[in-house]
CSV table of C-alpha atoms in Angstrom, one decimal:
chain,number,residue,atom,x,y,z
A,1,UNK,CA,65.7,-18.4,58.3
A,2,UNK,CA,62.6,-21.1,57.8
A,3,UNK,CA,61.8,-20.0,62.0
A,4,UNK,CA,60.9,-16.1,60.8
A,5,UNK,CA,57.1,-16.1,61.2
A,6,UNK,CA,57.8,-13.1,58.2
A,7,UNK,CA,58.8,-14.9,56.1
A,8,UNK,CA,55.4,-17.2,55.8
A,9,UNK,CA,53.0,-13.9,55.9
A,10,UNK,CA,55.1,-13.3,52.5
A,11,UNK,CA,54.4,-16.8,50.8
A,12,UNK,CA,50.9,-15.8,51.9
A,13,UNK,CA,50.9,-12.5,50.6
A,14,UNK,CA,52.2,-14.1,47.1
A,15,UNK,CA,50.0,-16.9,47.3
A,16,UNK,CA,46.9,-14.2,47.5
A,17,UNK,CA,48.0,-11.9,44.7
A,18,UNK,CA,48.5,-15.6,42.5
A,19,UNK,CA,44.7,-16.1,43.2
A,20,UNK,CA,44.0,-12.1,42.7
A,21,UNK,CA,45.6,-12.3,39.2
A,22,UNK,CA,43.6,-15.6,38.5
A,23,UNK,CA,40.6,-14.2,38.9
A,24,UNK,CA,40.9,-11.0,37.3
A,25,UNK,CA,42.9,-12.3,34.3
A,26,UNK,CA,40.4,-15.5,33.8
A,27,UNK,CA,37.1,-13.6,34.6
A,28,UNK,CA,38.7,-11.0,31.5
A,29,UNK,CA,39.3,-14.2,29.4
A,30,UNK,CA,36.0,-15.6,29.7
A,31,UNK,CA,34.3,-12.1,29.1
A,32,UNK,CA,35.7,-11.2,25.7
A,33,UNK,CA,36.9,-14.6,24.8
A,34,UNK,CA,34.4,-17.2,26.8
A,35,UNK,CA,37.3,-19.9,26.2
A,36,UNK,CA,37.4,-20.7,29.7
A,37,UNK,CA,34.3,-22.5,30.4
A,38,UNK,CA,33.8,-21.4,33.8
A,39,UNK,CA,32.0,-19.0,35.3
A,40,UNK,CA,33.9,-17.8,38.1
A,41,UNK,CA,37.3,-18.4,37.3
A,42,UNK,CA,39.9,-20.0,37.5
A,43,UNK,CA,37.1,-22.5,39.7
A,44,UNK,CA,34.2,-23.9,38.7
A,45,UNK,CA,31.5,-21.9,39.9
A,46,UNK,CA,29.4,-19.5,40.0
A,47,UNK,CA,29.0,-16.5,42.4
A,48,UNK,CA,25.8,-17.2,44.9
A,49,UNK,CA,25.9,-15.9,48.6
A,50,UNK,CA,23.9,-18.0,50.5
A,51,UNK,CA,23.4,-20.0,53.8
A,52,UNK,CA,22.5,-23.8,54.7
A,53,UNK,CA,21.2,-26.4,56.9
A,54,UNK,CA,25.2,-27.1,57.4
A,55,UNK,CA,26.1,-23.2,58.2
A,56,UNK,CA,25.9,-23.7,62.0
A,57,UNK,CA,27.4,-27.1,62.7
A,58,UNK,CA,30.1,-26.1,60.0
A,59,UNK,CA,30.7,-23.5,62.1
A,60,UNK,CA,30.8,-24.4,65.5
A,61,UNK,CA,33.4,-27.3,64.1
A,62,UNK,CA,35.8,-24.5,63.1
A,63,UNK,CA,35.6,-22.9,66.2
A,64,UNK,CA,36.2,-26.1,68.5
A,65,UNK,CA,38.6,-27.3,66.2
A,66,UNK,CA,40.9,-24.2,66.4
A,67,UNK,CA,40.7,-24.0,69.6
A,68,UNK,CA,40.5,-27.5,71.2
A,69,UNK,CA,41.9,-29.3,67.8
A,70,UNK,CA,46.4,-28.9,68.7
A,71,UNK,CA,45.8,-29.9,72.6
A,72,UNK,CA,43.8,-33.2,71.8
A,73,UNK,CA,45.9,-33.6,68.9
A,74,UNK,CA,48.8,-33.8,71.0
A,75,UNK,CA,47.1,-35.1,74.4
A,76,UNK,CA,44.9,-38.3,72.7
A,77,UNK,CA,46.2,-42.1,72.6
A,78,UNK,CA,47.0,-42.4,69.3
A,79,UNK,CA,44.5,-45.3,68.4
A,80,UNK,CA,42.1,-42.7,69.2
A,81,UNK,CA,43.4,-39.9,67.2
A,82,UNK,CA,43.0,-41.8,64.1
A,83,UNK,CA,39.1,-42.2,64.3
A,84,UNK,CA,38.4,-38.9,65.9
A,85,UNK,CA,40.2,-37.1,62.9
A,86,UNK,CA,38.5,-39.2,60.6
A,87,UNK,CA,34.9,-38.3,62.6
A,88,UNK,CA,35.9,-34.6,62.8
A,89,UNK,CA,36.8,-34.7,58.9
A,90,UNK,CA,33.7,-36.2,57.9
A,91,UNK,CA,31.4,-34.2,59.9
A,92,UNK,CA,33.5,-30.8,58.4
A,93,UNK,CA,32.8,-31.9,54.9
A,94,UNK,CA,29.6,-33.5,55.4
A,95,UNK,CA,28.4,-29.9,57.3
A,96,UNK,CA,29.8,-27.8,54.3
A,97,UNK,CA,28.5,-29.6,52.3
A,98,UNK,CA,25.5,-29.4,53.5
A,99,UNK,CA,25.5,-25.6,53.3
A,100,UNK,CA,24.3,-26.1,49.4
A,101,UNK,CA,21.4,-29.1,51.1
A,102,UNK,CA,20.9,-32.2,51.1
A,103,UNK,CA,19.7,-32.2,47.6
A,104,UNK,CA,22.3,-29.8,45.9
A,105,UNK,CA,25.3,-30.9,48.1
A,106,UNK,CA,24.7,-34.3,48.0
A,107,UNK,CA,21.9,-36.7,46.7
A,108,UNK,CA,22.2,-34.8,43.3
A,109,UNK,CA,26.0,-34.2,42.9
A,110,UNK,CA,26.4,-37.8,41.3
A,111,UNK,CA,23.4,-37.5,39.1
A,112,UNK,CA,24.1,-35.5,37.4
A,113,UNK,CA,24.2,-35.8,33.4
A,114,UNK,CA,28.4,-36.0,33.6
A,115,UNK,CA,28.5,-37.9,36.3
A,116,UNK,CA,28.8,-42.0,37.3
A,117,UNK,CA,25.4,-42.7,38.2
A,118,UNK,CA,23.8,-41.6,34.4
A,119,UNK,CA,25.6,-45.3,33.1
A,120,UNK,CA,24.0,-47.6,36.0
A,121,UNK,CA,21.9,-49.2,33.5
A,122,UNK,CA,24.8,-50.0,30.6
A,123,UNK,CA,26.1,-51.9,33.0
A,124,UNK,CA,23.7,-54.8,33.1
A,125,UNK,CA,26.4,-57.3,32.2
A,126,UNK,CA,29.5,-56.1,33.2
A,127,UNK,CA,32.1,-57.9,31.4
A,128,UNK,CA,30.6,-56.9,28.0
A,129,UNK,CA,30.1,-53.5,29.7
A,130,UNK,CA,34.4,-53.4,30.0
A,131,UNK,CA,34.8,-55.5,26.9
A,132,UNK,CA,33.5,-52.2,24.7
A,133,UNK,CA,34.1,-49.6,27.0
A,134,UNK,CA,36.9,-47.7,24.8
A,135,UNK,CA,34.2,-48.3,22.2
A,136,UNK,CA,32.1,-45.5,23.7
A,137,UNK,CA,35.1,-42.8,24.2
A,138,UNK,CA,35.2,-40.5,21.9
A,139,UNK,CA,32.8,-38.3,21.1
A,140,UNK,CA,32.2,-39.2,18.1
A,141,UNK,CA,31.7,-42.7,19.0
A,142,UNK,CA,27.6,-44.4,19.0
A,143,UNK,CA,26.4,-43.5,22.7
A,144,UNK,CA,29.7,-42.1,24.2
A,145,UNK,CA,30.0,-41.8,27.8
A,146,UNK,CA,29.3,-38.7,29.9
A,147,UNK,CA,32.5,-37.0,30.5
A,148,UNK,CA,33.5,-38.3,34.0
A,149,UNK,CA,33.0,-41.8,32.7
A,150,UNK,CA,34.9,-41.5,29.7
A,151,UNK,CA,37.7,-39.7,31.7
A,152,UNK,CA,38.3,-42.4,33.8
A,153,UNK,CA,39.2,-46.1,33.7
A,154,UNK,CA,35.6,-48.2,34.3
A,155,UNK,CA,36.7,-49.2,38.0
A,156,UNK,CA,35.2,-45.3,38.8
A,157,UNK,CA,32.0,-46.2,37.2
A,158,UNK,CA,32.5,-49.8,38.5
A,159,UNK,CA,32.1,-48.8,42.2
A,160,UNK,CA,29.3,-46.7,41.8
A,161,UNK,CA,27.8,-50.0,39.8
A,162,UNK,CA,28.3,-52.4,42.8
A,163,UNK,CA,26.9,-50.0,44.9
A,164,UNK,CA,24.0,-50.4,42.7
A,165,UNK,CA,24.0,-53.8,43.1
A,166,UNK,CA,24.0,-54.1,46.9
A,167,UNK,CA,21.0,-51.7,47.6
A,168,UNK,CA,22.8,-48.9,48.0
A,169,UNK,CA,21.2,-46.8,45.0
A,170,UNK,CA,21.3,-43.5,44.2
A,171,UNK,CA,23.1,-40.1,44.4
A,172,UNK,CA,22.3,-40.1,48.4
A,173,UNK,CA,23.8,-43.3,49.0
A,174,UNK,CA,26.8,-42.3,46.5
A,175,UNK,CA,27.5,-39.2,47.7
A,176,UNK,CA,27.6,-40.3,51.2
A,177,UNK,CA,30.5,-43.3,50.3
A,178,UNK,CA,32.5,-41.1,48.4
A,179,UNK,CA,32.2,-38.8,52.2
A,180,UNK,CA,33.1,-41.5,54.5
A,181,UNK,CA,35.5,-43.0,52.2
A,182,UNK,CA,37.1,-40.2,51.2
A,183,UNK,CA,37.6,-38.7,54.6
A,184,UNK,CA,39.9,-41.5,55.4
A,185,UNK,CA,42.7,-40.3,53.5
A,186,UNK,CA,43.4,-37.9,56.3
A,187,UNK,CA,44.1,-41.1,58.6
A,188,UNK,CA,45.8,-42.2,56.0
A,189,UNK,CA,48.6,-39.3,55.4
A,190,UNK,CA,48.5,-39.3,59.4
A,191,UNK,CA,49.3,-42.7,59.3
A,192,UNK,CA,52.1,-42.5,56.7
A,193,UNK,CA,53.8,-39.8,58.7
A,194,UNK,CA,53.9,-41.8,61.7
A,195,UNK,CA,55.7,-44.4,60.1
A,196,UNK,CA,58.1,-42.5,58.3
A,197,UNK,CA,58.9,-39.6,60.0
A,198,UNK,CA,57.3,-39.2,63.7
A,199,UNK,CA,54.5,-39.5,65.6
A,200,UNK,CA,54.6,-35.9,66.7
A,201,UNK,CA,54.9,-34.1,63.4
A,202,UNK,CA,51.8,-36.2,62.6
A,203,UNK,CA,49.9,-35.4,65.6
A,204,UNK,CA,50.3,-31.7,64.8
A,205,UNK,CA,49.3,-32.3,61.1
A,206,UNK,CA,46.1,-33.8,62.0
A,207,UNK,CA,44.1,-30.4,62.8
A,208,UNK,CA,44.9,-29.2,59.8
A,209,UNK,CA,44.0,-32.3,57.8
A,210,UNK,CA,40.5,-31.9,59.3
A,211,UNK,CA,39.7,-28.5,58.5
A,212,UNK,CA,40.9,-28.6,55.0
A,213,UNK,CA,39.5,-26.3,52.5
A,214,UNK,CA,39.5,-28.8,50.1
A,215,UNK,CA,36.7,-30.4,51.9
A,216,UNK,CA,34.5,-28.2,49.7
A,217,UNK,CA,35.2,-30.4,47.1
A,218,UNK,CA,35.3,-33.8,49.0
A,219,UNK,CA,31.9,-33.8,49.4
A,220,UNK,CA,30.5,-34.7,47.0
A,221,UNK,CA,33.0,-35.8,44.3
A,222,UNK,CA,34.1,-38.9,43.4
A,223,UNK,CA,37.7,-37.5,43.3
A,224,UNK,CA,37.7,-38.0,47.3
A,225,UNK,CA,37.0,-41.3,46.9
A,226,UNK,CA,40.0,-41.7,44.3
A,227,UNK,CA,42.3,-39.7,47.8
A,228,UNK,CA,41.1,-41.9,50.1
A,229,UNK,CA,42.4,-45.2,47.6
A,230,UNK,CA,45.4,-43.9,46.5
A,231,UNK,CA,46.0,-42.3,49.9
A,232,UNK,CA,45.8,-45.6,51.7
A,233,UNK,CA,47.9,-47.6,48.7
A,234,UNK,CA,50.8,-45.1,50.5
A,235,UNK,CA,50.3,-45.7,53.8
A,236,UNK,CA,50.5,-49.5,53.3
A,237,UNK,CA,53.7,-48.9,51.8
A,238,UNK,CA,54.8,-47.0,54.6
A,239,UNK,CA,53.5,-49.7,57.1
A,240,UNK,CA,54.9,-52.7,55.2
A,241,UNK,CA,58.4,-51.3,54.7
A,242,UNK,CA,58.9,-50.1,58.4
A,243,UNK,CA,57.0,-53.6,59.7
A,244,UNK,CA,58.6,-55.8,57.4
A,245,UNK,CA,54.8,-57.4,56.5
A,246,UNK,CA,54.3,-59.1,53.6
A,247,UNK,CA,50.6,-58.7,54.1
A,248,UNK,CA,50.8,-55.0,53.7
A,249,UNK,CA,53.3,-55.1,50.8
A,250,UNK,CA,50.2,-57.1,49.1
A,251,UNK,CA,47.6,-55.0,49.8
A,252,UNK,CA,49.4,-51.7,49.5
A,253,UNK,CA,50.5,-53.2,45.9
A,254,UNK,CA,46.2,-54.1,45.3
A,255,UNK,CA,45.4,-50.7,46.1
A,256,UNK,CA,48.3,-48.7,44.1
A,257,UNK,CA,46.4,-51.2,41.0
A,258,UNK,CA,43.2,-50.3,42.0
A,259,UNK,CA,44.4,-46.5,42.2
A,260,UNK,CA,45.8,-46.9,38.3
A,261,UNK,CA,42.3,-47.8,37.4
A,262,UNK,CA,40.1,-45.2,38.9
A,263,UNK,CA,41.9,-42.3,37.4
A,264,UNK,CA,44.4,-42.3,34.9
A,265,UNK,CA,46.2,-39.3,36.3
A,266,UNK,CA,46.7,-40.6,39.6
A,267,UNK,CA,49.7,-42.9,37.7
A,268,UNK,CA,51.8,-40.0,39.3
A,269,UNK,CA,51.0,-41.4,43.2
A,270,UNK,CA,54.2,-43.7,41.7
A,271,UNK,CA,56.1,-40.3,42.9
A,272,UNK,CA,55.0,-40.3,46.2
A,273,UNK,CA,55.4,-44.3,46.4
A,274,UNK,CA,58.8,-43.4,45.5
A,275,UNK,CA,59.4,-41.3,48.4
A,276,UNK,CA,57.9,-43.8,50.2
A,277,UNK,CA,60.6,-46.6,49.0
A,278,UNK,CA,63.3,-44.0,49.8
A,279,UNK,CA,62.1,-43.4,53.2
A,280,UNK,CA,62.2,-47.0,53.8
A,281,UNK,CA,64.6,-48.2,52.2
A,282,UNK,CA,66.4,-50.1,55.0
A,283,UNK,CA,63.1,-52.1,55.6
A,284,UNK,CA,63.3,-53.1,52.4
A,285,UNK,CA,67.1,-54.0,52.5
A,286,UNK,CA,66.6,-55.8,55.1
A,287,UNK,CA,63.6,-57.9,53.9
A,288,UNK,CA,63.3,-58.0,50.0
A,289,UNK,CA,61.2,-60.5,49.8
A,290,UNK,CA,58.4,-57.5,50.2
A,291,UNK,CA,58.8,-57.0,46.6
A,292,UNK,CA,57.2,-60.1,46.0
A,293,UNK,CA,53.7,-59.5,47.4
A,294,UNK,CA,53.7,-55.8,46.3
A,295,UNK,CA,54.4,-56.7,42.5
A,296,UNK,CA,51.7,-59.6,42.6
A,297,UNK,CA,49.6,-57.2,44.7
A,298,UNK,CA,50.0,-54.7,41.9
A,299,UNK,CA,49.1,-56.8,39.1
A,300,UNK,CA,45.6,-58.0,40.4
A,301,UNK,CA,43.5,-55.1,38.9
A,302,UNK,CA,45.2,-54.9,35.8
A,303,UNK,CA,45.1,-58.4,35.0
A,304,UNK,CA,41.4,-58.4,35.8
A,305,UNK,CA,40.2,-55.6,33.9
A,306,UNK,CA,42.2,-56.7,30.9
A,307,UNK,CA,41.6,-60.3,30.9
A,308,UNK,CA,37.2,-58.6,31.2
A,309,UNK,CA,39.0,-56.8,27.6
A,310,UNK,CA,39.6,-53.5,29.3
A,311,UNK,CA,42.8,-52.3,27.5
A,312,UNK,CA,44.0,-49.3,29.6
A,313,UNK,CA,46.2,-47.8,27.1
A,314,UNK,CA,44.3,-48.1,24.1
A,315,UNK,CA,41.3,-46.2,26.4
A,316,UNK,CA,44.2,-43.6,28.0
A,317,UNK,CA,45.1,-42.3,23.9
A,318,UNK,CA,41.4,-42.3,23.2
A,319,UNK,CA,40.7,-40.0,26.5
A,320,UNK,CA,43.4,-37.5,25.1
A,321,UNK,CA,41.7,-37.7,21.9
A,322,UNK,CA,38.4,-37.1,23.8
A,323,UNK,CA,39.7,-34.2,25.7
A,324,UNK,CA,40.8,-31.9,22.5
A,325,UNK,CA,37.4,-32.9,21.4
A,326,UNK,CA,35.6,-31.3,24.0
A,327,UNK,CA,36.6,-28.0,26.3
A,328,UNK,CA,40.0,-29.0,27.2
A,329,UNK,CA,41.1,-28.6,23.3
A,330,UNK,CA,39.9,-24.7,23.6
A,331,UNK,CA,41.4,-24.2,27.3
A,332,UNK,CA,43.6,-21.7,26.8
A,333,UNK,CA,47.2,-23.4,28.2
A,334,UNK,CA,48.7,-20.5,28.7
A,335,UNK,CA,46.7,-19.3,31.2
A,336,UNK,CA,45.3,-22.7,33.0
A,337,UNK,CA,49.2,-23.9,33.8
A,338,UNK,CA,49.6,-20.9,36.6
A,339,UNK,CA,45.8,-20.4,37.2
A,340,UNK,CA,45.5,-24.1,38.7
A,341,UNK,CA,48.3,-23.0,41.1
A,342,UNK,CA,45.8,-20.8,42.4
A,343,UNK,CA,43.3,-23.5,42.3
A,344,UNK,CA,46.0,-25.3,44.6
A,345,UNK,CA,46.2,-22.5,47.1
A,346,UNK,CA,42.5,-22.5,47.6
A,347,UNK,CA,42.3,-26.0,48.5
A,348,UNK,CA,45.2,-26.2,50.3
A,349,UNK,CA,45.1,-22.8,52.2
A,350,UNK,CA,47.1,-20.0,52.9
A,351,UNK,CA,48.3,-22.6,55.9
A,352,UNK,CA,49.8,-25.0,53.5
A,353,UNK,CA,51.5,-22.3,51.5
A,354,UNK,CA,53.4,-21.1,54.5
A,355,UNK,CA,54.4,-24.7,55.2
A,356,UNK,CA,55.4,-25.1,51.8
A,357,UNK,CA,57.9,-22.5,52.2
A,358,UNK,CA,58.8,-24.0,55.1
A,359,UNK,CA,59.3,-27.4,53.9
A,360,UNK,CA,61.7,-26.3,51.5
A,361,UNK,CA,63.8,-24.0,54.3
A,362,UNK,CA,64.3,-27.8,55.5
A,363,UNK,CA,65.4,-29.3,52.4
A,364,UNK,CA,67.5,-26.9,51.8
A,365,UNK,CA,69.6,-26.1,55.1
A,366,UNK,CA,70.1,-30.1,55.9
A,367,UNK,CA,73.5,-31.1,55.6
A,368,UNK,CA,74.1,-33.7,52.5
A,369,UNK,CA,76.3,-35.7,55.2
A,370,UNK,CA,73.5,-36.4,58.0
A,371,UNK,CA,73.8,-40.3,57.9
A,372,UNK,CA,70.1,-40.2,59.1
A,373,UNK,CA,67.1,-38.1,58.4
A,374,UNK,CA,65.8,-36.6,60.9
A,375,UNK,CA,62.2,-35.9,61.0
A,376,UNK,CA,61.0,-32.9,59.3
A,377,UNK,CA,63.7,-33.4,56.4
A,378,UNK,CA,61.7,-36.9,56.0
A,379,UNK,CA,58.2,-35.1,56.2
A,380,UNK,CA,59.4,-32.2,53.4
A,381,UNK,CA,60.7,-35.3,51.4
A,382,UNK,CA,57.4,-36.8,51.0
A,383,UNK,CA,55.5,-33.4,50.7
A,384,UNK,CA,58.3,-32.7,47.9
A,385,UNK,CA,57.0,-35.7,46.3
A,386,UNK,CA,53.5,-35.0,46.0
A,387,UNK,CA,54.2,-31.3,44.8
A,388,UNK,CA,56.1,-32.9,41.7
A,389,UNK,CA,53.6,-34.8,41.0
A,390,UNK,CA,50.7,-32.2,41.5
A,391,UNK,CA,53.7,-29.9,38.9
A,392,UNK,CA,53.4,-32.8,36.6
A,393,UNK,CA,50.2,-33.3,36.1
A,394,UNK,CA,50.0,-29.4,35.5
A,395,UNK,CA,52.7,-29.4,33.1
A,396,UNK,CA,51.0,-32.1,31.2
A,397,UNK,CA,48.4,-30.1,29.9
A,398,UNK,CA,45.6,-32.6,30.9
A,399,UNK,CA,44.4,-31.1,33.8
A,400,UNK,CA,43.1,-27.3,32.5
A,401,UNK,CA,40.4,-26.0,34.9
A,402,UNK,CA,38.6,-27.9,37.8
A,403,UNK,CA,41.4,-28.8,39.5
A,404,UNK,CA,40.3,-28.6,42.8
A,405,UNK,CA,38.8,-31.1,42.4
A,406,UNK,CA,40.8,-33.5,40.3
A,407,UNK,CA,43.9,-32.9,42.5
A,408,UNK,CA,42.5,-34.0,45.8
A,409,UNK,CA,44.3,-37.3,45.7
A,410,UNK,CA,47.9,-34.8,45.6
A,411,UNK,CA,46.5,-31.8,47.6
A,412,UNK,CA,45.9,-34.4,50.7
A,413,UNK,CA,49.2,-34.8,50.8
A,414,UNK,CA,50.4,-31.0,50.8
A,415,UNK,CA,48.7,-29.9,54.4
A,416,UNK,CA,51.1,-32.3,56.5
A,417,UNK,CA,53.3,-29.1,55.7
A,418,UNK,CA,51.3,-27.5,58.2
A,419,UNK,CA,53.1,-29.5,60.7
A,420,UNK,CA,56.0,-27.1,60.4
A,421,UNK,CA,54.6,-23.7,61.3
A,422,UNK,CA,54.2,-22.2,64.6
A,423,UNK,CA,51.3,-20.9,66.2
A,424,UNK,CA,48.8,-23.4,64.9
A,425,UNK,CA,45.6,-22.0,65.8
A,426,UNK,CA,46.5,-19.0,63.7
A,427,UNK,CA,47.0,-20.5,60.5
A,428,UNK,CA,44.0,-23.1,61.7
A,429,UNK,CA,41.0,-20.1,61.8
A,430,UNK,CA,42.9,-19.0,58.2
A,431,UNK,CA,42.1,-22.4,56.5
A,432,UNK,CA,38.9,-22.7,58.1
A,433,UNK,CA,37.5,-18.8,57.3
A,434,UNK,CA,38.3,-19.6,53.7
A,435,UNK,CA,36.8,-22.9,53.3
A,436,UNK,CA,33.7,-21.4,54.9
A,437,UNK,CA,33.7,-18.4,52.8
A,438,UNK,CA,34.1,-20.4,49.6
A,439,UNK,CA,31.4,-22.2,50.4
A,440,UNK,CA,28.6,-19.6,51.5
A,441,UNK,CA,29.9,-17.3,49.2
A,442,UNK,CA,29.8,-19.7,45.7
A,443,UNK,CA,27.7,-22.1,44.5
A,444,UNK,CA,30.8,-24.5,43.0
A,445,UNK,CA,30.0,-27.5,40.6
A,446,UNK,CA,31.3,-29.7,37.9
C-alpha cells in the first residue's frame, strides 16, 4: 500500500486544501473580526511580489540541487556529504534570504523592536541582568522586555549578548550566526539517521534537508539557531549510545540543558531524545555508565543560570501570564490549533507530507514480532517522535500563530520522511517552487 505513488498525490491534495481553508477561513477572521493579528494568514506576512539580489543564485541552487542533489547524495564519501549539505543549506537560506536584501533579510531582522538585540545594553552586568530577569516579564512590570526576550529563557538574549561582547555587533553579524549555526541542524538530523537507522536512508534525506522551505524562516530568526542546538543535543545522543562514548553522553546532556534554556517550548525535544534512547537502547544496556555523563551534562546550564538567580519556572508561569496579556490571550484557539498545521505544511512541503504518509504505512505494516528494526521502521520511529511533539506543542495552546517559525527546531526533523518516497527529484522541484514562491511572492516577518 505505502509503494502507490497515488496514494502520496492524495496526502498532497489534502495537505493543499488544509492550507486553502487556512487562508480563506483566517483572512475572513481577521477581516470582520481582526483577532488574528496577521496579515496574511494563517502566516505572518504580508502580501508583496517582489525580486532580490538573492533571486538568481536562489535559483540556480534549486535547479542544480534537483538535478545533481540524489546522485552526489548517494555518490560522495560521507565525510564530505556532511559539509557540502551544510554549504548547500546555508547558501539556500542565505540566497532567499537575500531576496528581501541585505538590510530587510538580514542586518535588520534582529533589530528590530521585539527582537534580541533592543536589550544589549541591560545587559551591562550580566548576573544582575539574570538575577531580575522575571522581574521585567509581564507587561505590566517597570521596563518589561520586548516580546522575544520575555518569551524565552535569558540564554536566547545571552548569546546575542556575547556576541556583543566579542566584536561581533549588530543585526548583520546576528543574523549571519543564527545562518551558519542554524544550517547545521541538517548535518545534524543526517547525522542522527546514520547512527540509528542507515547510512543510505540518510544519504537520500540530505537533498531534501537542503532545499527546505523552511529556510524562509531560518534566515533570519533566532529559532534556527534554537534547531541547530537542540538538533545537535540529538545527534550526540545518537552518537554516544551507538559508540558507547562517555564524552558524547556529556556533551549531548550540555546541549539538551542549553536547549531547555533558549526556548521553553523546546522541553518537548525530551520526545525525540526518547526515541533516541529507544533506538539505542542496547548501547545503553550494554554501557550504563553513559547515564552518568549525560545527567551531569544536563545539569550544567540549569545549575548556572539558577545559581546567577535565574528561576526557570517561576519565569515559565510569568510567560503564560505574559502571553494572555498580549495577542496570544485574543488568538482565537479554535481556529489557530488546525491553521498551524497548515503552517507545518508550508515549511515542511508537500514532499514531507507525502513522506509522512509514508512513514506511517511503515509503522503500521511492521510485524510487532521483528526482533530487530529494520531501517525505515527506525527512521518513521524518530519522525513519529518529533510529530508528537510538534502535536503537543499545538495542543498546548502556547504556540497560536507564527509557527513557522517557532517550530523549526520540530519541522527539521519531519523532512528525513522524504527519505521514503520515490522519484526524488519530483517531490525535490515541489519543495523548492514553494519555498521560492513564498518568498518572492510575501514579504514574511515577526
Amino acid at each position: 500500500m505505502r509503494h502507490d505513488p497515488r496514494r502520496d498525490l492524495y496526502a498532497a491534495g489534502a495537505a493543499v486544501l488544509l492550507v486553502t481553508a487556512a487562508v480563506l477561513v483566517g483572512r475572513h477572521i481577521q477581516g470582520t473580526s481582526r483577532t488574528l493579528f496577521v496579515d496574511w494568514p494563517p502566516l505572518l506576512a504580508s502580501w508583496g511580489p517582489h525580486l532580490g539580489p538573492g533571486t538568481p543564485p536562489a535559483v540556480l541552487l534549486a535547479i542544480a540541487t534537483v538535478a545533481c542533489g540524489p546522485t552526489l547524495a548517494a555518490r560522495l564519501p560521507w565525510r564530505t556529504l556532511l559539509p557540502v549539505t551544510w554549504g548547500a543549506a546555508t547558501t539556500w537560506i542565505f540566497s532567499l534570504a537575500l531576496i528581501d536584501g541585505w538590510d530587510r533579510g538580514i542586518a535588520h531582522r534582529l533589530t528590530t523592536r521585539y527582537e534580541y538585540l533592543q536589550v544589549i545594553d541591560r545587559f551591562d552586568d550580566i548576573p544582575a541582568a539574570l538575577g531580575d530577569f522575571t522581574q521585567h516579564i509581564l507587561l505590566d512590570s517597570p521596563d518589561n522586555w520586548p516580546a522575544h526576550i520575555a518569551g524565552h529563557p535569558p540564554a536566547a538574549t545571552l548569546t546575542f549578548v556575547l556576541l556583543d561582547r566579542i566584536g561581533l555587533r549588530g543585526g548583520g553579524w546576528a543574523g549571519m550566526w543564527c545562518i551558519t549555526v542554524g544550517a547545521t541542524a541538517c548535518v545534524a538530523v543526517l547525522v542522527t539517521i546514520r547512527a540509528l537507522a542507515d547510512e543510505t536512508l540518510a544519504r537520500r534525506a540530505a537533498p531534501f534537508l537542503v532545499l527546505a522551505p523552511a529556510a524562509v524562516w531560518m534566515g533570519t530568526s533566532a529559532d534556527a539557531y534554537f534547531a541547530a542546538v537542540a538538533a545537535w543535543a540529538v545527534a550526540l545522543l545518537a552518537l554516544a549510545l551507538t559508540r558507547r562514548s562517555l564524552w558524547w553522553a556529556g556533551a549531548s546532556g550540555l546541549l539538551f540543558g542549553l536547549t531547555c534554556y533558549l526556548s521553553y517550548g523546546l522541553t518537548l525535544v525530551a520526545l525525540i531524545a526518547a526515541a533516541v534512547l529507544v533506538l539505542g537502547r542496547h548501547g545503553a544496556r550494554e554501557r550504563p555508565a553513559l547515564l552518568m555523563p549525560l545527567l551531569a551534562g544536563l545539569a550544567v546550564v540549569p545549575a548556572a543560570f539558577t545559581l546567577a538567580g535565574f528561576d526557570w519556572w517561576e519565569a515559565y508561569h510569568l510567560l503564560v501570564t505574559r502571553y494572555h496579556q498580549g495577542a496570544g490571550g485574543i488568538r482565537p484557539y479554535g481556529y489557530w490549533v488546525w491553521a498551524n498545521l497548515a503552517c507545518t505544511v508550508l515549511i515542511t512541503g508537500l514532499a514531507t507530507v507525502a513522506g509522512l504518509r509514508r512513514t506511517g504505512g511503515v509503522l503500521l505494516s511492521r510485524r510487532a514480532d521483528t526482533p530487530h528494526l529494520a531501517a525505515e521502521p527506525r527512521l518513521a520511529l524518530l519522525v513519529s517522535a518529533a510529530l508528537l511533539a510538534l502535536l503537543v506543542a499545538d495542543l498546548s495552546g502556547m504556540s497560536k500563530a507564527e509557527t513557522e517559525r517557532i517550530w523549526l527546531p520540530f519541522a527539521v526533523w519531519l523532512l528525513p520522511s522524504c527519505a521514503l518516497l520515490p522519484h526524488p527529484r519530483a517531490w525535490l522541484t515541489a519543495q523548492a517552487v514553494l519555498a521560492l514562491l513564498l518568498n518572492h511572492l510575501l514579504r514574511t516577518g515577526w
